[in-house]
CSV table of N, CA, C and O in Angstrom, one decimal:
chain,number,residue,atom,x,y,z
A,1,MET,N,-0.5,-19.8,-28.3
A,1,MET,CA,-0.1,-19.0,-27.2
A,1,MET,C,1.3,-19.3,-26.8
A,1,MET,O,1.6,-20.5,-26.5
A,2,PRO,N,2.2,-18.3,-26.7
A,2,PRO,CA,3.6,-18.6,-26.3
A,2,PRO,C,3.7,-19.1,-24.9
A,2,PRO,O,2.9,-18.7,-24.0
A,3,GLU,N,4.6,-19.9,-24.7
A,3,GLU,CA,4.8,-20.5,-23.3
A,3,GLU,C,5.4,-19.4,-22.4
A,3,GLU,O,6.2,-18.5,-22.9
A,4,PRO,N,5.1,-19.4,-21.1
A,4,PRO,CA,5.6,-18.4,-20.2
A,4,PRO,C,7.1,-18.5,-20.1
A,4,PRO,O,7.7,-19.6,-20.2
A,5,ARG,N,7.8,-17.4,-19.8
A,5,ARG,CA,9.3,-17.4,-19.7
A,5,ARG,C,9.7,-18.3,-18.6
A,5,ARG,O,10.7,-19.0,-18.8
A,6,TRP,N,9.0,-18.4,-17.5
A,6,TRP,CA,9.4,-19.2,-16.4
A,6,TRP,C,9.5,-20.7,-16.7
A,6,TRP,O,10.2,-21.5,-16.1
A,7,GLN,N,8.7,-21.1,-17.8
A,7,GLN,CA,8.7,-22.5,-18.2
A,7,GLN,C,10.1,-22.9,-18.9
A,7,GLN,O,10.3,-24.1,-19.0
A,8,ARG,N,10.9,-22.0,-19.2
A,8,ARG,CA,12.2,-22.3,-19.8
A,8,ARG,C,13.3,-22.2,-18.7
A,8,ARG,O,14.4,-22.5,-19.0
A,9,GLU,N,12.9,-21.9,-17.5
A,9,GLU,CA,13.9,-21.8,-16.4
A,9,GLU,C,14.0,-23.2,-15.7
A,9,GLU,O,13.1,-24.0,-15.7
A,10,GLY,N,15.2,-23.4,-15.1
A,10,GLY,CA,15.4,-24.6,-14.4
A,10,GLY,C,15.2,-25.9,-15.1
A,10,GLY,O,15.4,-25.9,-16.4
A,11,GLN,N,14.9,-27.0,-14.4
A,11,GLN,CA,14.7,-28.3,-15.0
A,11,GLN,C,13.2,-28.7,-14.9
A,11,GLN,O,12.6,-28.4,-13.9
A,12,GLU,N,12.8,-29.5,-15.8
A,12,GLU,CA,11.4,-30.0,-15.8
A,12,GLU,C,11.3,-30.9,-14.6
A,12,GLU,O,12.1,-31.9,-14.4
A,13,PRO,N,10.3,-30.7,-13.7
A,13,PRO,CA,10.1,-31.5,-12.5
A,13,PRO,C,9.5,-32.9,-12.9
A,13,PRO,O,9.0,-33.1,-14.0
A,14,ASP,N,9.6,-33.8,-12.0
A,14,ASP,CA,8.9,-35.1,-12.2
A,14,ASP,C,7.5,-34.9,-12.6
A,14,ASP,O,6.7,-34.1,-11.9
A,15,TYR,N,7.0,-35.5,-13.6
A,15,TYR,CA,5.7,-35.3,-14.1
A,15,TYR,C,4.6,-35.5,-13.1
A,15,TYR,O,3.5,-34.9,-13.1
A,16,ARG,N,4.8,-36.4,-12.1
A,16,ARG,CA,3.8,-36.7,-11.1
A,16,ARG,C,3.6,-35.4,-10.2
A,16,ARG,O,2.4,-35.2,-9.8
A,17,PHE,N,4.6,-34.7,-9.9
A,17,PHE,CA,4.5,-33.5,-9.2
A,17,PHE,C,3.7,-32.4,-10.0
A,17,PHE,O,2.9,-31.7,-9.4
A,18,SER,N,4.1,-32.3,-11.2
A,18,SER,CA,3.4,-31.3,-12.1
A,18,SER,C,1.9,-31.7,-12.2
A,18,SER,O,1.0,-30.8,-12.2
A,19,LEU,N,1.6,-33.0,-12.3
A,19,LEU,CA,0.2,-33.4,-12.4
A,19,LEU,C,-0.6,-33.2,-11.1
A,19,LEU,O,-1.7,-32.8,-11.1
A,20,ALA,N,0.1,-33.4,-10.0
A,20,ALA,CA,-0.5,-33.1,-8.7
A,20,ALA,C,-0.8,-31.6,-8.5
A,20,ALA,O,-1.9,-31.2,-8.0
A,21,ASN,N,0.1,-30.8,-9.0
A,21,ASN,CA,-0.1,-29.3,-9.0
A,21,ASN,C,-1.3,-28.9,-9.8
A,21,ASN,O,-2.1,-28.1,-9.5
A,22,GLU,N,-1.4,-29.6,-11.0
A,22,GLU,CA,-2.5,-29.3,-11.9
A,22,GLU,C,-3.8,-29.7,-11.3
A,22,GLU,O,-4.8,-29.0,-11.4
A,23,ARG,N,-3.9,-30.9,-10.6
A,23,ARG,CA,-5.1,-31.3,-9.9
A,23,ARG,C,-5.5,-30.3,-8.8
A,23,ARG,O,-6.7,-30.1,-8.6
A,24,THR,N,-4.5,-29.8,-8.1
A,24,THR,CA,-4.8,-28.8,-7.1
A,24,THR,C,-5.4,-27.6,-7.7
A,24,THR,O,-6.4,-27.0,-7.3
A,25,PHE,N,-4.9,-27.1,-8.9
A,25,PHE,CA,-5.4,-26.0,-9.6
A,25,PHE,C,-6.8,-26.3,-10.0
A,25,PHE,O,-7.7,-25.4,-9.8
A,26,LEU,N,-7.1,-27.4,-10.5
A,26,LEU,CA,-8.5,-27.8,-11.0
A,26,LEU,C,-9.4,-27.8,-9.8
A,26,LEU,O,-10.6,-27.5,-9.9
A,27,ALA,N,-8.9,-28.2,-8.6
A,27,ALA,CA,-9.8,-28.2,-7.4
A,27,ALA,C,-10.2,-26.8,-7.0
A,27,ALA,O,-11.3,-26.5,-6.7
A,28,TRP,N,-9.2,-25.8,-7.2
A,28,TRP,CA,-9.6,-24.4,-7.0
A,28,TRP,C,-10.6,-23.9,-8.0
A,28,TRP,O,-11.5,-23.1,-7.7
A,29,ILE,N,-10.5,-24.4,-9.2
A,29,ILE,CA,-11.4,-24.0,-10.3
A,29,ILE,C,-12.8,-24.5,-9.9
A,29,ILE,O,-13.8,-23.8,-10.0
A,30,ARG,N,-12.9,-25.8,-9.4
A,30,ARG,CA,-14.2,-26.3,-8.9
A,30,ARG,C,-14.8,-25.5,-7.8
A,30,ARG,O,-16.0,-25.3,-7.7
A,31,THR,N,-13.9,-25.1,-6.9
A,31,THR,CA,-14.4,-24.2,-5.8
A,31,THR,C,-14.9,-22.9,-6.3
A,31,THR,O,-16.0,-22.4,-5.9
A,32,ALA,N,-14.2,-22.3,-7.3
A,32,ALA,CA,-14.7,-21.1,-7.9
A,32,ALA,C,-16.1,-21.3,-8.6
A,32,ALA,O,-17.0,-20.4,-8.4
A,33,LEU,N,-16.3,-22.4,-9.3
A,33,LEU,CA,-17.6,-22.7,-9.9
A,33,LEU,C,-18.6,-22.9,-8.8
A,33,LEU,O,-19.8,-22.4,-9.0
A,34,ALA,N,-18.3,-23.5,-7.7
A,34,ALA,CA,-19.3,-23.7,-6.6
A,34,ALA,C,-19.6,-22.3,-6.0
A,34,ALA,O,-20.8,-22.1,-5.7
A,35,LEU,N,-18.7,-21.4,-5.9
A,35,LEU,CA,-19.0,-20.1,-5.4
A,35,LEU,C,-19.9,-19.4,-6.3
A,35,LEU,O,-20.9,-18.7,-5.9
A,36,LEU,N,-19.7,-19.5,-7.6
A,36,LEU,CA,-20.6,-18.8,-8.6
A,36,LEU,C,-22.0,-19.4,-8.5
A,36,LEU,O,-23.0,-18.7,-8.6
A,37,ALA,N,-22.1,-20.8,-8.4
A,37,ALA,CA,-23.4,-21.4,-8.3
A,37,ALA,C,-24.1,-21.0,-7.0
A,37,ALA,O,-25.3,-20.8,-7.0
A,38,GLY,N,-23.3,-20.8,-5.9
A,38,GLY,CA,-23.9,-20.4,-4.7
A,38,GLY,C,-24.4,-19.0,-4.8
A,38,GLY,O,-25.5,-18.7,-4.2
A,39,ALA,N,-23.8,-18.1,-5.5
A,39,ALA,CA,-24.3,-16.8,-5.8
A,39,ALA,C,-25.6,-16.8,-6.5
A,39,ALA,O,-26.6,-16.1,-6.1
A,40,VAL,N,-25.7,-17.6,-7.5
A,40,VAL,CA,-27.0,-17.8,-8.2
A,40,VAL,C,-28.1,-18.3,-7.3
A,40,VAL,O,-29.2,-17.9,-7.3
A,41,ALA,N,-27.7,-19.3,-6.5
A,41,ALA,CA,-28.7,-19.9,-5.6
A,41,ALA,C,-29.2,-18.9,-4.5
A,41,ALA,O,-30.4,-18.9,-4.2
A,42,VAL,N,-28.3,-18.1,-4.0
A,42,VAL,CA,-28.7,-17.1,-3.0
A,42,VAL,C,-29.7,-16.1,-3.6
A,42,VAL,O,-30.7,-15.8,-3.0
A,43,ILE,N,-29.4,-15.6,-4.8
A,43,ILE,CA,-30.3,-14.7,-5.5
A,43,ILE,C,-31.6,-15.3,-5.8
A,43,ILE,O,-32.7,-14.7,-5.7
A,44,GLN,N,-31.6,-16.6,-6.2
A,44,GLN,CA,-32.8,-17.2,-6.7
A,44,GLN,C,-33.7,-17.7,-5.5
A,44,GLN,O,-34.9,-17.7,-5.6
A,45,PHE,N,-33.1,-18.2,-4.4
A,45,PHE,CA,-33.8,-18.9,-3.4
A,45,PHE,C,-33.9,-18.3,-2.1
A,45,PHE,O,-34.8,-18.6,-1.3
A,46,LEU,N,-33.1,-17.3,-1.8
A,46,LEU,CA,-33.2,-16.6,-0.5
A,46,LEU,C,-34.3,-15.5,-0.6
A,46,LEU,O,-34.3,-14.8,-1.6
A,47,PRO,N,-35.2,-15.5,0.3
A,47,PRO,CA,-36.3,-14.5,0.2
A,47,PRO,C,-35.8,-13.1,0.1
A,47,PRO,O,-34.9,-12.7,0.9
A,48,SER,N,-36.4,-12.3,-0.7
A,48,SER,CA,-35.9,-10.9,-0.9
A,48,SER,C,-36.3,-10.1,0.3
A,48,SER,O,-35.7,-9.0,0.5
A,49,SER,N,-37.3,-10.5,1.0
A,49,SER,CA,-37.8,-9.7,2.2
A,49,SER,C,-36.8,-9.8,3.4
A,49,SER,O,-36.9,-9.1,4.3
A,50,ALA,N,-36.0,-10.8,3.4
A,50,ALA,CA,-35.1,-11.1,4.5
A,50,ALA,C,-34.0,-10.1,4.6
A,50,ALA,O,-33.1,-10.0,3.7
A,51,LEU,N,-34.0,-9.2,5.6
A,51,LEU,CA,-33.0,-8.1,5.8
A,51,LEU,C,-32.6,-7.5,4.5
A,51,LEU,O,-31.6,-8.0,3.8
A,52,VAL,N,-33.2,-6.5,4.1
A,52,VAL,CA,-33.0,-5.8,2.8
A,52,VAL,C,-31.6,-5.6,2.5
A,52,VAL,O,-30.8,-5.1,3.3
A,53,GLY,N,-31.2,-6.0,1.3
A,53,GLY,CA,-29.8,-5.8,0.8
A,53,GLY,C,-28.9,-6.9,1.2
A,53,GLY,O,-27.8,-7.1,0.6
A,54,LEU,N,-29.2,-7.7,2.2
A,54,LEU,CA,-28.3,-8.8,2.6
A,54,LEU,C,-28.2,-9.9,1.6
A,54,LEU,O,-27.1,-10.4,1.4
A,55,ARG,N,-29.3,-10.2,1.0
A,55,ARG,CA,-29.2,-11.2,-0.1
A,55,ARG,C,-28.3,-10.8,-1.2
A,55,ARG,O,-27.5,-11.6,-1.6
A,56,THR,N,-28.4,-9.6,-1.6
A,56,THR,CA,-27.5,-9.1,-2.7
A,56,THR,C,-26.1,-9.1,-2.2
A,56,THR,O,-25.2,-9.4,-3.0
A,57,ALA,N,-25.8,-8.7,-1.0
A,57,ALA,CA,-24.5,-8.7,-0.5
A,57,ALA,C,-23.9,-10.1,-0.4
A,57,ALA,O,-22.7,-10.2,-0.8
A,58,PHE,N,-24.6,-11.1,0.1
A,58,PHE,CA,-24.1,-12.4,0.1
A,58,PHE,C,-23.8,-12.9,-1.3
A,58,PHE,O,-22.7,-13.5,-1.6
A,59,ALA,N,-24.7,-12.7,-2.3
A,59,ALA,CA,-24.5,-13.1,-3.6
A,59,ALA,C,-23.3,-12.4,-4.3
A,59,ALA,O,-22.5,-13.0,-5.0
A,60,ALA,N,-23.1,-11.1,-4.0
A,60,ALA,CA,-22.0,-10.4,-4.5
A,60,ALA,C,-20.7,-10.9,-4.0
A,60,ALA,O,-19.7,-11.1,-4.8
A,61,VAL,N,-20.6,-11.2,-2.7
A,61,VAL,CA,-19.4,-11.7,-2.2
A,61,VAL,C,-19.0,-13.1,-2.8
A,61,VAL,O,-17.9,-13.3,-3.2
A,62,LEU,N,-20.0,-13.9,-2.9
A,62,LEU,CA,-19.8,-15.2,-3.6
A,62,LEU,C,-19.4,-15.1,-5.0
A,62,LEU,O,-18.5,-15.7,-5.5
A,63,ALA,N,-20.1,-14.2,-5.8
A,63,ALA,CA,-19.7,-14.0,-7.2
A,63,ALA,C,-18.3,-13.4,-7.4
A,63,ALA,O,-17.6,-13.8,-8.2
A,64,VAL,N,-18.0,-12.4,-6.5
A,64,VAL,CA,-16.6,-11.8,-6.6
A,64,VAL,C,-15.6,-12.9,-6.3
A,64,VAL,O,-14.6,-13.0,-7.0
A,65,GLY,N,-15.8,-13.7,-5.2
A,65,GLY,CA,-14.9,-14.8,-4.9
A,65,GLY,C,-14.8,-15.8,-6.0
A,65,GLY,O,-13.7,-16.2,-6.3
A,66,GLY,N,-15.9,-16.1,-6.7
A,66,GLY,CA,-15.8,-17.1,-7.8
A,66,GLY,C,-15.2,-16.5,-9.0
A,66,GLY,O,-14.7,-17.3,-9.9
A,67,THR,N,-15.1,-15.2,-9.1
A,67,THR,CA,-14.5,-14.6,-10.2
A,67,THR,C,-13.0,-14.4,-10.0
A,67,THR,O,-12.2,-14.5,-10.9
A,68,VAL,N,-12.6,-14.0,-8.8
A,68,VAL,CA,-11.2,-13.7,-8.5
A,68,VAL,C,-10.4,-15.0,-8.2
A,68,VAL,O,-9.2,-15.1,-8.6
A,69,LEU,N,-11.1,-16.0,-7.7
A,69,LEU,CA,-10.4,-17.3,-7.3
A,69,LEU,C,-9.6,-17.9,-8.5
A,69,LEU,O,-8.5,-18.4,-8.3
A,70,PRO,N,-10.2,-18.0,-9.7
A,70,PRO,CA,-9.4,-18.7,-10.8
A,70,PRO,C,-8.1,-17.9,-11.1
A,70,PRO,O,-7.1,-18.5,-11.4
A,71,VAL,N,-8.1,-16.6,-11.0
A,71,VAL,CA,-6.9,-15.8,-11.3
A,71,VAL,C,-5.8,-16.1,-10.2
A,71,VAL,O,-4.7,-16.4,-10.5
A,72,VAL,N,-6.3,-16.1,-8.9
A,72,VAL,CA,-5.3,-16.4,-7.8
A,72,VAL,C,-4.8,-17.8,-7.9
A,72,VAL,O,-3.7,-18.1,-7.7
A,73,ALA,N,-5.7,-18.7,-8.3
A,73,ALA,CA,-5.3,-20.1,-8.4
A,73,ALA,C,-4.3,-20.3,-9.5
A,73,ALA,O,-3.3,-21.1,-9.4
A,74,TYR,N,-4.5,-19.6,-10.7
A,74,TYR,CA,-3.5,-19.7,-11.7
A,74,TYR,C,-2.1,-19.2,-11.3
A,74,TYR,O,-1.1,-19.8,-11.5
A,75,ARG,N,-2.2,-18.1,-10.6
A,75,ARG,CA,-0.9,-17.5,-10.1
A,75,ARG,C,-0.2,-18.5,-9.1
A,75,ARG,O,1.0,-18.6,-9.1
A,76,ARG,N,-1.0,-19.1,-8.3
A,76,ARG,CA,-0.5,-20.1,-7.3
A,76,ARG,C,0.1,-21.3,-8.1
A,76,ARG,O,1.2,-21.7,-7.8
A,77,TRP,N,-0.6,-21.8,-9.1
A,77,TRP,CA,-0.1,-22.9,-9.9
A,77,TRP,C,1.2,-22.6,-10.5
A,77,TRP,O,2.2,-23.4,-10.4
A,78,SER,N,1.3,-21.4,-11.1
A,78,SER,CA,2.6,-21.1,-11.8
A,78,SER,C,3.7,-20.8,-10.8
A,78,SER,O,4.8,-21.2,-11.1
A,79,ALA,N,3.4,-20.3,-9.6
A,79,ALA,CA,4.5,-20.1,-8.6
A,79,ALA,C,5.0,-21.4,-8.1
A,79,ALA,O,6.2,-21.6,-7.9
A,80,VAL,N,4.1,-22.4,-7.9
A,80,VAL,CA,4.5,-23.7,-7.5
A,80,VAL,C,5.3,-24.4,-8.6
A,80,VAL,O,6.3,-25.0,-8.4
A,81,GLN,N,4.9,-24.3,-9.9
A,81,GLN,CA,5.6,-24.9,-11.0
A,81,GLN,C,7.0,-24.3,-11.0
A,81,GLN,O,8.0,-25.0,-11.2
A,82,ARG,N,7.1,-23.0,-10.9
A,82,ARG,CA,8.4,-22.3,-10.9
A,82,ARG,C,9.3,-22.8,-9.8
A,82,ARG,O,10.5,-23.1,-10.0
A,83,ALA,N,8.7,-22.9,-8.6
A,83,ALA,CA,9.5,-23.4,-7.4
A,83,ALA,C,10.0,-24.8,-7.7
A,83,ALA,O,11.2,-25.1,-7.4
A,84,MET,N,9.2,-25.6,-8.2
A,84,MET,CA,9.6,-27.0,-8.5
A,84,MET,C,10.7,-27.1,-9.6
A,84,MET,O,11.7,-27.8,-9.4
A,85,ARG,N,10.6,-26.2,-10.6
A,85,ARG,CA,11.6,-26.2,-11.6
A,85,ARG,C,12.9,-25.7,-11.1
A,85,ARG,O,14.0,-26.2,-11.6
A,86,LEU,N,12.9,-24.8,-10.2
A,86,LEU,CA,14.2,-24.2,-9.7
A,86,LEU,C,14.7,-24.9,-8.4
A,86,LEU,O,15.7,-24.5,-7.8
A,87,GLY,N,14.0,-25.9,-7.9
A,87,GLY,CA,14.4,-26.7,-6.7
A,87,GLY,C,14.2,-25.9,-5.4
A,87,GLY,O,15.0,-26.1,-4.5
A,88,ARG,N,13.3,-24.9,-5.4
A,88,ARG,CA,13.1,-24.1,-4.2
A,88,ARG,C,11.9,-24.6,-3.4
A,88,ARG,O,11.2,-25.5,-3.8
A,89,SER,N,11.8,-24.1,-2.2
A,89,SER,CA,10.6,-24.4,-1.3
A,89,SER,C,9.4,-23.9,-2.0
A,89,SER,O,9.4,-22.9,-2.7
A,90,LEU,N,8.3,-24.6,-1.7
A,90,LEU,CA,7.0,-24.2,-2.3
A,90,LEU,C,6.5,-22.9,-1.6
A,90,LEU,O,6.7,-22.8,-0.3
A,91,PRO,N,6.0,-22.0,-2.3
A,91,PRO,CA,5.6,-20.7,-1.7
A,91,PRO,C,4.4,-20.8,-0.8
A,91,PRO,O,3.5,-21.7,-1.0
A,92,TYR,N,4.3,-20.0,0.2
A,92,TYR,CA,3.2,-19.9,1.1
A,92,TYR,C,2.0,-19.2,0.5
A,92,TYR,O,2.3,-18.2,-0.3
A,93,THR,N,0.8,-19.6,0.8
A,93,THR,CA,-0.3,-18.8,0.3
A,93,THR,C,-1.3,-18.6,1.4
A,93,THR,O,-1.6,-19.6,2.1
A,94,PRO,N,-1.9,-17.4,1.6
A,94,PRO,CA,-2.9,-17.3,2.6
A,94,PRO,C,-4.3,-17.6,2.0
A,94,PRO,O,-5.3,-17.5,2.7
A,95,LEU,N,-4.3,-18.1,0.8
A,95,LEU,CA,-5.6,-18.4,0.1
A,95,LEU,C,-6.5,-19.4,0.9
A,95,LEU,O,-7.7,-19.2,1.0
A,96,LEU,N,-5.9,-20.4,1.5
A,96,LEU,CA,-6.7,-21.4,2.3
A,96,LEU,C,-7.4,-20.7,3.4
A,96,LEU,O,-8.6,-20.9,3.6
A,97,VAL,N,-6.7,-19.8,4.2
A,97,VAL,CA,-7.3,-19.2,5.3
A,97,VAL,C,-8.4,-18.2,4.8
A,97,VAL,O,-9.5,-18.1,5.4
A,98,VAL,N,-8.1,-17.4,3.8
A,98,VAL,CA,-9.1,-16.4,3.3
A,98,VAL,C,-10.3,-17.1,2.8
A,98,VAL,O,-11.4,-16.7,3.2
A,99,VAL,N,-10.2,-18.1,2.0
A,99,VAL,CA,-11.4,-18.8,1.4
A,99,VAL,C,-12.2,-19.4,2.6
A,99,VAL,O,-13.4,-19.3,2.6
A,100,ALA,N,-11.5,-20.1,3.5
A,100,ALA,CA,-12.2,-20.8,4.6
A,100,ALA,C,-12.9,-19.7,5.5
A,100,ALA,O,-14.1,-19.9,5.9
A,101,GLY,N,-12.3,-18.6,5.7
A,101,GLY,CA,-12.8,-17.5,6.5
A,101,GLY,C,-14.1,-16.9,5.9
A,101,GLY,O,-15.1,-16.7,6.6
A,102,VAL,N,-14.0,-16.6,4.6
A,102,VAL,CA,-15.1,-16.0,3.9
A,102,VAL,C,-16.3,-16.9,3.9
A,102,VAL,O,-17.4,-16.6,4.2
A,103,ILE,N,-16.0,-18.2,3.6
A,103,ILE,CA,-17.1,-19.2,3.5
A,103,ILE,C,-17.7,-19.4,4.9
A,103,ILE,O,-19.0,-19.5,5.1
A,104,GLY,N,-16.9,-19.4,6.0
A,104,GLY,CA,-17.4,-19.5,7.3
A,104,GLY,C,-18.3,-18.4,7.7
A,104,GLY,O,-19.3,-18.6,8.3
A,105,VAL,N,-17.8,-17.2,7.4
A,105,VAL,CA,-18.6,-16.0,7.8
A,105,VAL,C,-19.9,-16.0,7.0
A,105,VAL,O,-21.0,-15.7,7.6
A,106,LEU,N,-19.9,-16.3,5.7
A,106,LEU,CA,-21.1,-16.3,4.9
A,106,LEU,C,-22.1,-17.4,5.4
A,106,LEU,O,-23.3,-17.2,5.5
A,107,GLY,N,-21.5,-18.5,5.7
A,107,GLY,CA,-22.4,-19.6,6.2
A,107,GLY,C,-23.0,-19.3,7.5
A,107,GLY,O,-24.2,-19.5,7.7
A,108,THR,N,-22.3,-18.7,8.4
A,108,THR,CA,-22.9,-18.2,9.7
A,108,THR,C,-24.0,-17.2,9.4
A,108,THR,O,-25.0,-17.2,10.0
A,109,GLY,N,-23.7,-16.3,8.5
A,109,GLY,CA,-24.7,-15.2,8.2
A,109,GLY,C,-26.0,-15.8,7.6
A,109,GLY,O,-27.1,-15.4,7.9
A,110,LEU,N,-25.8,-16.8,6.8
A,110,LEU,CA,-27.0,-17.5,6.2
A,110,LEU,C,-27.8,-18.2,7.2
A,110,LEU,O,-29.0,-18.3,7.2
A,111,VAL,N,-27.1,-18.9,8.2
A,111,VAL,CA,-27.8,-19.6,9.3
A,111,VAL,C,-28.6,-18.6,10.1
A,111,VAL,O,-29.8,-18.8,10.4
A,112,VAL,N,-28.0,-17.4,10.5
A,112,VAL,CA,-28.6,-16.4,11.2
A,112,VAL,C,-29.8,-15.9,10.4
A,112,VAL,O,-30.9,-15.7,11.0
A,113,LEU,N,-29.6,-15.6,9.2
A,113,LEU,CA,-30.7,-15.1,8.3
A,113,LEU,C,-31.9,-16.1,8.2
A,113,LEU,O,-33.0,-15.7,8.3
A,114,ALA,N,-31.6,-17.4,8.2
A,114,ALA,CA,-32.6,-18.4,8.1
A,114,ALA,C,-33.4,-18.5,9.4
A,114,ALA,O,-34.6,-18.6,9.4
A,115,VAL,N,-32.7,-18.3,10.6
A,115,VAL,CA,-33.4,-18.3,11.8
A,115,VAL,C,-34.2,-17.1,12.0
A,115,VAL,O,-35.4,-17.2,12.6
A,116,VAL,N,-33.7,-15.9,11.6
A,116,VAL,CA,-34.5,-14.7,11.7
A,116,VAL,C,-35.7,-14.7,10.9
A,116,VAL,O,-36.8,-14.2,11.3
A,117,SER,N,-35.6,-15.3,9.7
A,117,SER,CA,-36.8,-15.2,8.8
A,117,SER,C,-37.8,-16.1,9.2
A,117,SER,O,-38.4,-16.9,9.3
């Protein structure tokens, strides 16, 4: 696989920073896997009689999040690598707020669902 064009730009950053960026990327991959596992758990263990369609909606949101997150995480990783290579400020990402918000809303919904059932 050919190396991306941005990898030839600027100067190679200190390897410690590159490895830290890679660890962050891998943490996002673990989060994506956890979201996918959560989707499977919701479908398998949440009673189907609990508010019709809600179980499927929860699982779908988790599965979509677990599918989209690795793509967004890779884009974030490459943007940070490029910024380090070019000596620029690290780019802002709303990813933290979005993931925390979605998980918070789903968690609250599951608690309400558990109490109602």
